[in-house]
Short mmCIF file of C-alpha atoms in Angstrom, two decimals:
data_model
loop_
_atom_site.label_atom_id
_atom_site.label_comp_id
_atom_site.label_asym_id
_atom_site.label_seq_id
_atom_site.Cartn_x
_atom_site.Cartn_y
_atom_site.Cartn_z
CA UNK C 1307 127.11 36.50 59.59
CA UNK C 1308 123.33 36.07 60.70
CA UNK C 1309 121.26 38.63 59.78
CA UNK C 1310 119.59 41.07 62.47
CA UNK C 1311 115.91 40.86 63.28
CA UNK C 1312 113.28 43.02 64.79
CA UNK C 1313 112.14 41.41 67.73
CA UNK C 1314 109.10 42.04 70.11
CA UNK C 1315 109.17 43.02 73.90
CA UNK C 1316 108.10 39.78 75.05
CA UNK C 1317 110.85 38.05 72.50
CA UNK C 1318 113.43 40.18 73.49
CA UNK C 1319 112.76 39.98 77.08
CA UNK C 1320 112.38 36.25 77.27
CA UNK C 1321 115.40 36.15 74.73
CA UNK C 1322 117.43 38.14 77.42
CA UNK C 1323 116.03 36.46 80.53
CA UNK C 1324 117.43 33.24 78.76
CA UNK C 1325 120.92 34.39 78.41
CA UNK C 1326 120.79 36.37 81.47
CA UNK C 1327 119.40 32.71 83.03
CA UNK C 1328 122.75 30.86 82.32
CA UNK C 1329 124.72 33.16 84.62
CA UNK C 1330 122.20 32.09 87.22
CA UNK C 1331 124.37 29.93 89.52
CA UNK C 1332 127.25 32.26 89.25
CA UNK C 1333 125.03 35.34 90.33
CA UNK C 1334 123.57 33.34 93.62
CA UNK C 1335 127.00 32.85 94.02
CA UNK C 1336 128.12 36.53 93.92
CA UNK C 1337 125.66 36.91 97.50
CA UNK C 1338 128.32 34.44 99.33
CA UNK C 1339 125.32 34.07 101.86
CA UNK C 1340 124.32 37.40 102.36
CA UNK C 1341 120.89 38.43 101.78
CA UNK C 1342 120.08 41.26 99.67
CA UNK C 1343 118.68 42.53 96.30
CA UNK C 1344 120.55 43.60 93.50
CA UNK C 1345 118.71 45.35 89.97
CA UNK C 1346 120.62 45.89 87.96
CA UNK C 1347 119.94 48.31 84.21
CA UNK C 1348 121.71 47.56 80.94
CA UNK C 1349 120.86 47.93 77.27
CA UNK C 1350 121.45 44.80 74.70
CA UNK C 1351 123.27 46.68 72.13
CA UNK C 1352 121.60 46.11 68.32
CA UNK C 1353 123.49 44.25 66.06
CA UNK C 1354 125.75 42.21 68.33
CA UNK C 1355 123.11 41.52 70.64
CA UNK C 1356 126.13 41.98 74.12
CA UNK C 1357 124.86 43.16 77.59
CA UNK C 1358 126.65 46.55 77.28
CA UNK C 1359 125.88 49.98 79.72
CA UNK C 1360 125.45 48.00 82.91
CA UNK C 1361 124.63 49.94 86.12
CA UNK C 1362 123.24 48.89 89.47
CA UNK C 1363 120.09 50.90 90.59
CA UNK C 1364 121.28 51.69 93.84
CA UNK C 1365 118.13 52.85 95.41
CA UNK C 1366 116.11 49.68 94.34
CA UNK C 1367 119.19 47.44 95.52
CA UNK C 1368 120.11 46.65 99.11
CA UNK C 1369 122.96 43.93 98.71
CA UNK C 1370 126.77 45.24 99.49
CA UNK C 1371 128.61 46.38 96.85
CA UNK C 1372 130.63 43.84 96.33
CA UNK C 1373 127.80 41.87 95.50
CA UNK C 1374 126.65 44.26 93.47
CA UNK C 1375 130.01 44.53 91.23
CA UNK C 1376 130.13 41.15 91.25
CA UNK C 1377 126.42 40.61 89.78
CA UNK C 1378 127.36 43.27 86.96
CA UNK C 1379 130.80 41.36 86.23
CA UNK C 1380 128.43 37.85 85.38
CA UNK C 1381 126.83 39.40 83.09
CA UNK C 1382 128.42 42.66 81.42
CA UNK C 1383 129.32 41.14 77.94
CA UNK C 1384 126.94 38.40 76.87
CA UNK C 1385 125.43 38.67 73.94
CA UNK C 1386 122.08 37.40 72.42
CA UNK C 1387 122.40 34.67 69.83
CA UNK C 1388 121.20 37.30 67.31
CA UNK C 1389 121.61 40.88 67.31
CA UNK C 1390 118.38 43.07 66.91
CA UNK C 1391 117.29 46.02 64.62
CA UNK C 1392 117.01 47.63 67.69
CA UNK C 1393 118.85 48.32 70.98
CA UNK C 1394 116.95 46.40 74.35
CA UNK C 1395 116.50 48.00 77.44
CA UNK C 1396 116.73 45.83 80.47
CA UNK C 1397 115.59 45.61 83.81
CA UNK C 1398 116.47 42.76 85.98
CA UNK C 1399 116.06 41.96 89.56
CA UNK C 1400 118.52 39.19 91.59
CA UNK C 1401 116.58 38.85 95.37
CA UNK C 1402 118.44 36.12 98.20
CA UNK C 1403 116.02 36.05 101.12
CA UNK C 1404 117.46 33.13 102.68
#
């Protein structure tokens, strides 16, 4: 088992937007053609590094809910390649104008 580290913001965040990255075609797929924005909340848990706690912010999101659900169900459960001394709060923001 790797050992956990103590990363920075910008690591962590650029570590998450990574993961979060590989979903990426699935989650423009979730919108079906609909416009809308989704932001979605969630906390990468310490140690195991997984997307855990995942909630849409439904007054900065505008897409249906289905959307919404299915944005959270892309990426509820990924983890980080390494876990972290400490848990990561996350902010993230899917937009489809077109």
């Amino acid at each position: 088992m790797t050992a956990c580290i103590a990363r920075g913001p910008d690591d962590y965040r650029a570590v998450t937007r990574s993961l979060v990255d590989t979903k990426k075609g699935d989650i423009e797929a979730c919108f079906g053609g609909e416009k809308g924005t989704v932001v979605v909340n969630f906390t990468v848990e310490k140690k195991t590094g997984k997307i855990a706690n995942t909630l849409v912010d439904e007054k900065k999101s505008d897409a249906s809910a289905e959307v919404s659900s299915c944005v959270v169900s892309k990426i509820e459960g990924l983890a980080i390649d390494r876990g972290d001394m400490r848990d990561g709060a996350a902010n993230f923001t899917w937009q489809v104008t077109q």
